[in-house]
Each structure stands twice: as structure tokens, then as C-alpha cells.
């Protein structure tokens, strides 16, 4: 029997898996990638056999539906944790689904519920990494963490989330699978913060990239929606999520879209709904072929240049 751990390479996916494996240690083949690499179950479907098991975290069931169906029919047992739009969830004896798409929940929080808070400190990190600051602070308060400790966990989550952004792993400071292999050596995050050199590398790169992004003026600045088109550079691809979160936190009444160039001449798009009304980002992005995400934050993997005017119109209409 082969076990697969399939997870989004961002802070939420990393911390969700870390909680599970602290509670239930297991050797598994890791299947992950950059944040937008979410059609991950197809990789498992190419090699898994009857009797194998897969744990899936923080990737949309809607995007992975065909591969999921094929694996279930083949006799692969699947445990699925996620907070993105799922559509109809299959009913199958080999599927255990823990899916909740409400805006103030992330996969790390869902796993925290499943484990009844056993490794909640890592759920705090994952929630901060998904820019769910208020839910993260509520969890931190339940652990009686002081402000200094909470701020350290917030910085950790934001740095883990930053590392996942790029068109491919060559854009990243460290590949997500390798980052997880480092992370799993630490049962508690404060030791990881104090001792791990790779975290300092990620933090330094994040600070540098944000400084560059802050110098880019908006391409469109409306009352309810603002668009930034970043230059075609590796730092732009790395920083688009962190920059979007920073803008959302500083301007909670405004929606933001961050665009970076794709190698095929199109654009990758990150959308942040207003924090004051975290709705609609997933529906907006699903209107385009490669779009998806959650209500508060979503994106489009490949927006053709000819679709830019349509995106701008629909973005402004969604957030007038």
C-alpha cells in the first residue's frame, strides 16, 4: 500500500498537513507545487493502485473532480480537507470529506477542528498565512499566546505563504516539498522560527520584493476596485500574493487585483475581495476558464490578453 500526501504548497497546505502528521505520523509520497498548481490529484491518478490511500489538503475538489472520481472507482481511499469552492461533493464509501468554504475558514482551521485542537498553534500559523487575521487571533487567544508570540506566528505564516507564489518552482526560495521536509522536523513553531536558516532567507526575499512592489503605481484606481500590473520579473511572481494581502489589509474597503505576465503572453491574476466584505472573488474568477479560489481570495491562472478588457469590466462591476 502506498500513501500519498497531496497538498497546496502555501502556508495553509503546509500547516494543515503538518498538524495531521504530528497527530498521525506516516511515510508518504509528497505531491505538491507552487500555489496555483492545484490540479494535483491527476498526478496521483497516474500511479495509484487499489488499496492505496491519499490525504488531500487545500486544493479545490471542483478542479480535481475527474481525478478524484477515477481514484475512488479504482479503490483508492481518500481523505479530503479543503475550504475552496467544491461544487457537489461525491458520496462514496472510500471518501471522507471535510470541506467548508465559508470565508473565515481555511484548511488549517478545518484540520484543527478534526484534531480537536491538538496542534492548534500550527493552525494559527496557517490562518495567518491565508490572511485570515481575525480567525488566527481568535485561535491564538484560545492558546493564551501573548502579543509577541502571536506576532511571531503571523510573520511565520506570511513568510510560508509568500514562498508558494511563482509560475514554477524556479521562482521560489525553496520548493514546497522540500520546505515541508524541513518543517516536519519541528513540533512547535517557535523553535522553527529561532533555528531554521531557510526561514530567514524567505523573510529577506519577501521584504525585498515588497519594497519593489510598493514602488509600482496602480494601473486602474477606482472607488471600489484597484488593479496593479507588475513587471515581468521573478520578484513580481513571488510577491503578488503578499502584495495583494498587504493592500487588502491596508485598504479593507477596496478589492484588489494583481496581474503578472505569463510565459505564453497572458496574465496570472490574484484577486482579493475587500476585507470588510469578503465575497465574490471566487465567482468573478470562475467566469474565466482557468479561474477559481474562495470567496475572499481567488485567481486566474491564464488570462489571455484579449480577455483583459472583459476582466476589468467584470472586476469593476463586482466591486463598484
Short mmCIF file of C-alpha atoms in Angstrom, two decimals:
data_model
loop_
_atom_site.label_atom_id
_atom_site.label_comp_id
_atom_site.label_asym_id
_atom_site.label_seq_id
_atom_site.Cartn_x
_atom_site.Cartn_y
_atom_site.Cartn_z
CA UNK A 1 0.00 0.00 0.00
CA UNK A 2 1.31 3.42 -1.00
CA UNK A 3 0.25 6.56 0.84
CA UNK A 4 0.14 9.97 -0.85
CA UNK A 5 0.05 13.36 0.86
CA UNK A 6 -1.34 15.84 -1.67
CA UNK A 7 -1.27 19.48 -0.58
CA UNK A 8 -1.14 23.07 -1.70
CA UNK A 9 2.39 24.40 -1.30
CA UNK A 10 1.31 27.54 0.58
CA UNK A 11 1.20 28.17 4.34
CA UNK A 12 -2.29 26.73 4.74
CA UNK A 13 -1.50 23.49 2.92
CA UNK A 14 1.82 23.07 4.74
CA UNK A 15 0.37 23.72 8.19
CA UNK A 16 -2.70 21.57 7.59
CA UNK A 17 -0.54 18.60 6.61
CA UNK A 18 1.91 19.27 9.45
CA UNK A 19 -0.91 19.10 12.02
CA UNK A 20 -2.17 15.81 10.61
CA UNK A 21 1.25 14.18 10.52
CA UNK A 22 2.10 15.34 14.03
CA UNK A 23 -1.08 13.57 15.14
CA UNK A 24 -0.79 10.61 12.76
CA UNK A 25 2.82 10.06 11.62
CA UNK A 26 3.10 8.29 8.27
CA UNK A 27 5.55 7.89 5.43
CA UNK A 28 4.00 9.24 2.26
CA UNK A 29 4.85 10.33 -1.25
CA UNK A 30 4.56 14.12 -1.31
CA UNK A 31 2.58 15.68 -4.17
CA UNK A 32 2.63 19.48 -4.21
CA UNK A 33 3.86 22.52 -6.13
CA UNK A 34 3.51 26.27 -6.39
CA UNK A 35 0.31 27.81 -5.03
CA UNK A 36 -1.53 27.81 -8.36
CA UNK A 37 -0.53 24.19 -9.08
CA UNK A 38 -3.79 22.76 -7.77
CA UNK A 39 -4.73 20.02 -10.28
CA UNK A 40 -2.58 17.69 -8.21
CA UNK A 41 -4.75 14.58 -7.96
CA UNK A 42 -4.10 13.79 -11.62
CA UNK A 43 -0.50 13.01 -10.66
CA UNK A 44 -1.78 10.50 -8.12
CA UNK A 45 -4.26 9.04 -10.60
CA UNK A 46 -1.38 8.24 -12.94
CA UNK A 47 0.31 5.91 -10.43
CA UNK A 48 -2.05 4.90 -7.60
CA UNK A 49 -3.49 1.41 -7.32
CA UNK A 50 -6.34 -0.26 -5.48
CA UNK A 51 -5.67 -0.27 -1.75
CA UNK A 52 -3.58 2.91 -1.79
CA UNK A 53 -4.51 5.92 0.34
CA UNK A 54 -4.37 9.66 -0.33
CA UNK A 55 -4.74 12.59 2.03
CA UNK A 56 -5.67 15.77 0.13
CA UNK A 57 -5.37 19.24 1.63
CA UNK A 58 -6.17 22.75 0.43
CA UNK A 59 -6.87 22.11 -3.25
CA UNK A 60 -10.26 22.56 -4.88
CA UNK A 61 -12.36 19.44 -5.29
CA UNK A 62 -14.06 21.09 -8.26
CA UNK A 63 -10.75 21.32 -10.11
CA UNK A 64 -9.77 17.76 -9.17
CA UNK A 65 -13.17 16.10 -9.60
CA UNK A 66 -12.32 13.83 -12.55
CA UNK A 67 -9.13 12.51 -10.96
CA UNK A 68 -10.92 12.06 -7.64
CA UNK A 69 -13.69 10.06 -9.28
CA UNK A 70 -11.19 7.85 -11.10
CA UNK A 71 -9.24 7.16 -7.91
CA UNK A 72 -12.36 6.28 -5.92
CA UNK A 73 -13.56 3.91 -8.65
CA UNK A 74 -10.11 2.29 -8.64
CA UNK A 75 -10.34 1.54 -4.94
CA UNK A 76 -8.10 4.31 -3.55
CA UNK A 77 -9.21 5.60 -0.14
CA UNK A 78 -9.20 9.40 0.08
CA UNK A 79 -9.38 11.82 2.99
CA UNK A 80 -10.11 15.34 1.71
CA UNK A 81 -9.72 18.61 3.68
CA UNK A 82 -10.40 21.92 1.93
CA UNK A 83 -12.06 25.34 2.09
CA UNK A 84 -12.35 26.23 -1.62
CA UNK A 85 -15.43 26.01 -3.82
CA UNK A 86 -16.19 22.31 -4.28
CA UNK A 87 -19.49 22.01 -6.12
CA UNK A 88 -21.29 18.74 -5.42
CA UNK A 89 -19.26 16.52 -3.12
CA UNK A 90 -19.30 12.86 -4.22
CA UNK A 91 -20.79 10.33 -1.86
CA UNK A 92 -18.56 7.25 -1.80
CA UNK A 93 -17.57 4.82 0.96
CA UNK A 94 -13.88 5.41 0.21
CA UNK A 95 -14.15 9.22 0.54
CA UNK A 96 -14.01 11.11 3.83
CA UNK A 97 -14.61 14.78 3.02
CA UNK A 98 -14.08 17.68 5.42
CA UNK A 99 -14.93 20.71 3.28
CA UNK A 100 -16.12 24.12 4.45
CA UNK A 101 -15.98 27.07 2.01
CA UNK A 102 -17.09 29.87 4.36
CA UNK A 103 -14.88 33.00 4.06
CA UNK A 104 -13.35 32.96 7.57
CA UNK A 105 -12.15 29.34 7.48
CA UNK A 106 -9.03 27.84 5.93
CA UNK A 107 -7.88 24.24 5.63
CA UNK A 108 -5.63 24.50 8.69
CA UNK A 109 -8.68 25.51 10.75
CA UNK A 110 -10.67 22.57 9.36
CA UNK A 111 -7.86 20.20 10.35
CA UNK A 112 -7.71 21.86 13.77
CA UNK A 113 -11.40 21.03 14.24
CA UNK A 114 -10.78 17.45 13.11
CA UNK A 115 -7.95 17.06 15.62
CA UNK A 116 -9.88 18.88 18.37
CA UNK A 117 -7.16 21.50 18.74
CA UNK A 118 -4.25 19.15 19.45
CA UNK A 119 -1.79 21.17 17.34
CA UNK A 120 -3.69 24.45 17.21
CA UNK A 121 -0.57 26.61 17.22
CA UNK A 122 0.10 25.43 13.65
CA UNK A 123 -3.50 26.27 12.68
CA UNK A 124 -2.75 29.82 13.86
CA UNK A 125 0.24 29.93 11.50
CA UNK A 126 -1.81 28.56 8.59
CA UNK A 127 -4.65 31.03 9.14
CA UNK A 128 -2.26 33.98 9.26
CA UNK A 129 -0.63 32.67 6.08
CA UNK A 130 -4.04 32.70 4.37
CA UNK A 131 -4.58 36.32 5.51
CA UNK A 132 -7.31 35.31 7.96
CA UNK A 133 -6.00 37.57 10.69
CA UNK A 134 -9.09 37.70 12.90
CA UNK A 135 -9.71 33.93 12.95
CA UNK A 136 -5.99 33.43 13.57
CA UNK A 137 -6.08 35.83 16.52
CA UNK A 138 -9.11 34.07 17.99
CA UNK A 139 -7.26 30.76 17.84
CA UNK A 140 -4.15 32.38 19.33
CA UNK A 141 -6.25 33.80 22.17
CA UNK A 142 -7.56 30.32 22.96
CA UNK A 143 -3.93 29.26 23.50
CA UNK A 144 -3.19 32.24 25.76
CA UNK A 145 -0.42 33.45 23.46
CA UNK A 146 0.84 36.96 24.15
CA UNK A 147 1.19 39.67 21.51
CA UNK A 148 4.86 38.97 20.87
CA UNK A 149 4.22 35.27 20.29
CA UNK A 150 1.19 35.99 18.11
CA UNK A 151 3.19 38.46 16.00
CA UNK A 152 5.93 35.86 15.52
CA UNK A 153 3.37 33.30 14.30
CA UNK A 154 1.86 35.89 11.96
CA UNK A 155 5.26 36.61 10.41
CA UNK A 156 5.90 32.89 10.05
CA UNK A 157 2.57 32.30 8.31
CA UNK A 158 3.07 35.24 5.98
CA UNK A 159 6.57 34.06 5.03
CA UNK A 160 5.41 30.48 4.39
CA UNK A 161 2.58 31.84 2.24
CA UNK A 162 4.91 34.14 0.32
CA UNK A 163 7.21 31.25 -0.62
CA UNK A 164 4.48 29.46 -2.59
CA UNK A 165 3.99 32.16 -5.22
CA UNK A 166 5.64 31.79 -8.63
CA UNK A 167 4.94 30.43 -12.08
CA UNK A 168 7.09 27.41 -11.28
CA UNK A 169 9.39 26.25 -8.50
CA UNK A 170 12.39 28.03 -10.03
CA UNK A 171 10.77 31.33 -8.93
CA UNK A 172 10.60 30.22 -5.28
CA UNK A 173 13.15 30.48 -2.49
CA UNK A 174 12.63 26.76 -1.74
CA UNK A 175 10.40 24.11 -3.32
CA UNK A 176 7.29 23.42 -1.19
CA UNK A 177 8.01 19.70 -0.79
CA UNK A 178 11.49 20.48 0.48
CA UNK A 179 10.11 23.18 2.78
CA UNK A 180 7.69 20.65 4.27
CA UNK A 181 10.54 18.18 4.85
CA UNK A 182 12.31 20.89 6.83
CA UNK A 183 9.15 21.94 8.68
CA UNK A 184 8.21 18.45 9.82
CA UNK A 185 11.34 18.31 12.00
CA UNK A 186 9.78 20.92 14.31
CA UNK A 187 6.90 20.01 16.58
CA UNK A 188 6.42 23.62 17.64
CA UNK A 189 6.81 26.76 15.54
CA UNK A 190 8.87 28.93 17.86
CA UNK A 191 11.84 26.56 17.59
CA UNK A 192 11.46 26.61 13.79
CA UNK A 193 11.47 30.43 13.87
CA UNK A 194 14.57 30.54 16.06
CA UNK A 195 16.67 27.85 14.40
CA UNK A 196 15.83 27.47 10.71
CA UNK A 197 18.07 29.35 8.22
CA UNK A 198 15.72 28.80 5.29
CA UNK A 199 13.06 30.86 7.05
CA UNK A 200 15.44 33.80 7.29
CA UNK A 201 16.14 33.51 3.55
CA UNK A 202 12.42 33.56 2.81
CA UNK A 203 11.85 36.56 5.08
CA UNK A 204 14.65 38.57 3.49
CA UNK A 205 13.36 37.85 -0.02
CA UNK A 206 9.82 38.81 0.98
CA UNK A 207 10.90 42.16 2.42
CA UNK A 208 12.94 42.94 -0.70
CA UNK A 209 10.15 42.01 -3.10
CA UNK A 210 7.53 44.02 -1.21
CA UNK A 211 9.73 47.11 -1.37
CA UNK A 212 9.86 46.77 -5.17
CA UNK A 213 6.10 46.20 -5.45
CA UNK A 214 5.28 49.28 -3.37
CA UNK A 215 7.00 51.45 -5.98
CA UNK A 216 4.62 50.28 -8.75
CA UNK A 217 1.68 52.65 -9.28
CA UNK A 218 -1.81 51.20 -9.84
CA UNK A 219 -2.91 50.73 -13.43
CA UNK A 220 -6.55 51.33 -12.51
CA UNK A 221 -7.66 53.02 -9.28
CA UNK A 222 -11.43 53.06 -8.75
CA UNK A 223 -13.51 53.77 -5.68
CA UNK A 224 -14.16 50.08 -5.05
CA UNK A 225 -11.50 48.25 -7.04
CA UNK A 226 -7.83 48.76 -7.82
CA UNK A 227 -5.66 46.91 -10.35
CA UNK A 228 -1.86 46.58 -10.34
CA UNK A 229 0.06 45.15 -13.29
CA UNK A 230 3.53 44.17 -12.11
CA UNK A 231 6.56 43.88 -14.42
CA UNK A 232 7.61 40.56 -15.93
CA UNK A 233 10.18 39.65 -13.29
CA UNK A 234 10.66 36.70 -10.88
CA UNK A 235 10.13 39.01 -7.89
CA UNK A 236 6.73 40.04 -9.28
CA UNK A 237 5.60 36.43 -9.49
CA UNK A 238 6.81 35.76 -5.95
CA UNK A 239 5.27 38.83 -4.36
CA UNK A 240 1.82 39.01 -5.93
CA UNK A 241 0.11 37.16 -3.07
CA UNK A 242 1.92 39.00 -0.28
CA UNK A 243 1.37 42.35 -2.01
CA UNK A 244 -2.32 41.58 -2.51
CA UNK A 245 -2.69 40.72 1.17
CA UNK A 246 -0.85 43.87 2.21
CA UNK A 247 -3.12 46.02 0.05
CA UNK A 248 -6.22 44.25 1.37
CA UNK A 249 -5.17 44.80 4.97
CA UNK A 250 -4.31 48.47 4.45
CA UNK A 251 -7.47 49.24 2.41
CA UNK A 252 -10.19 46.91 3.78
CA UNK A 253 -13.00 48.58 1.85
CA UNK A 254 -11.45 48.05 -1.60
CA UNK A 255 -10.96 44.98 -3.81
CA UNK A 256 -7.54 44.47 -5.39
CA UNK A 257 -6.29 42.59 -8.43
CA UNK A 258 -2.60 41.87 -9.04
CA UNK A 259 -1.57 40.84 -12.56
CA UNK A 260 1.75 39.36 -13.68
CA UNK A 261 2.79 38.17 -17.12
CA UNK A 262 2.70 34.51 -18.14
CA UNK A 263 5.26 32.92 -20.44
CA UNK A 264 2.51 32.43 -23.05
CA UNK A 265 1.85 36.18 -23.27
CA UNK A 266 -1.17 36.20 -20.99
CA UNK A 267 -1.54 37.09 -17.34
CA UNK A 268 -1.83 35.38 -14.00
CA UNK A 269 -4.32 37.19 -11.77
CA UNK A 270 -4.65 37.33 -7.97
CA UNK A 271 -7.86 38.87 -6.63
CA UNK A 272 -8.53 39.97 -3.05
CA UNK A 273 -12.09 40.87 -2.12
CA UNK A 274 -12.49 43.74 0.37
CA UNK A 275 -11.77 42.51 3.89
CA UNK A 276 -14.83 44.48 5.00
CA UNK A 277 -16.99 42.35 2.68
CA UNK A 278 -15.00 39.22 1.75
CA UNK A 279 -17.24 37.92 -1.01
CA UNK A 280 -17.34 37.34 -4.73
CA UNK A 281 -13.71 36.72 -5.67
CA UNK A 282 -14.31 33.05 -6.49
CA UNK A 283 -17.39 33.74 -8.63
CA UNK A 284 -15.57 36.52 -10.51
CA UNK A 285 -12.56 34.34 -11.30
CA UNK A 286 -14.60 31.25 -12.20
CA UNK A 287 -16.15 33.32 -15.01
CA UNK A 288 -12.80 32.83 -16.78
CA UNK A 289 -11.57 29.45 -17.99
CA UNK A 290 -8.67 28.89 -15.58
CA UNK A 291 -10.17 30.77 -12.63
CA UNK A 292 -11.05 29.55 -9.15
CA UNK A 293 -10.44 30.04 -5.47
CA UNK A 294 -12.52 31.11 -2.50
CA UNK A 295 -14.90 33.94 -1.75
CA UNK A 296 -12.31 36.22 -0.16
CA UNK A 297 -9.32 35.45 -2.40
CA UNK A 298 -9.19 33.84 -5.80
CA UNK A 299 -7.29 33.94 -9.06
CA UNK A 300 -6.99 33.15 -12.75
CA UNK A 301 -4.05 31.05 -13.89
CA UNK A 302 -4.00 32.14 -17.54
CA UNK A 303 -5.90 35.22 -18.65
CA UNK A 304 -5.39 35.82 -22.40
CA UNK A 305 -4.51 39.40 -23.36
CA UNK A 306 -7.73 39.72 -25.35
CA UNK A 307 -9.69 38.96 -22.15
CA UNK A 308 -8.18 41.85 -20.20
CA UNK A 309 -10.95 44.37 -21.04
CA UNK A 310 -13.60 41.84 -20.05
CA UNK A 311 -11.83 41.11 -16.76
CA UNK A 312 -11.50 44.82 -15.95
CA UNK A 313 -15.21 45.37 -16.65
CA UNK A 314 -16.34 42.41 -14.57
CA UNK A 315 -13.97 43.30 -11.73
CA UNK A 316 -15.28 46.86 -11.57
CA UNK A 317 -18.87 45.58 -11.77
CA UNK A 318 -18.29 43.11 -8.93
CA UNK A 319 -16.76 45.80 -6.71
CA UNK A 320 -18.29 49.14 -7.76
#
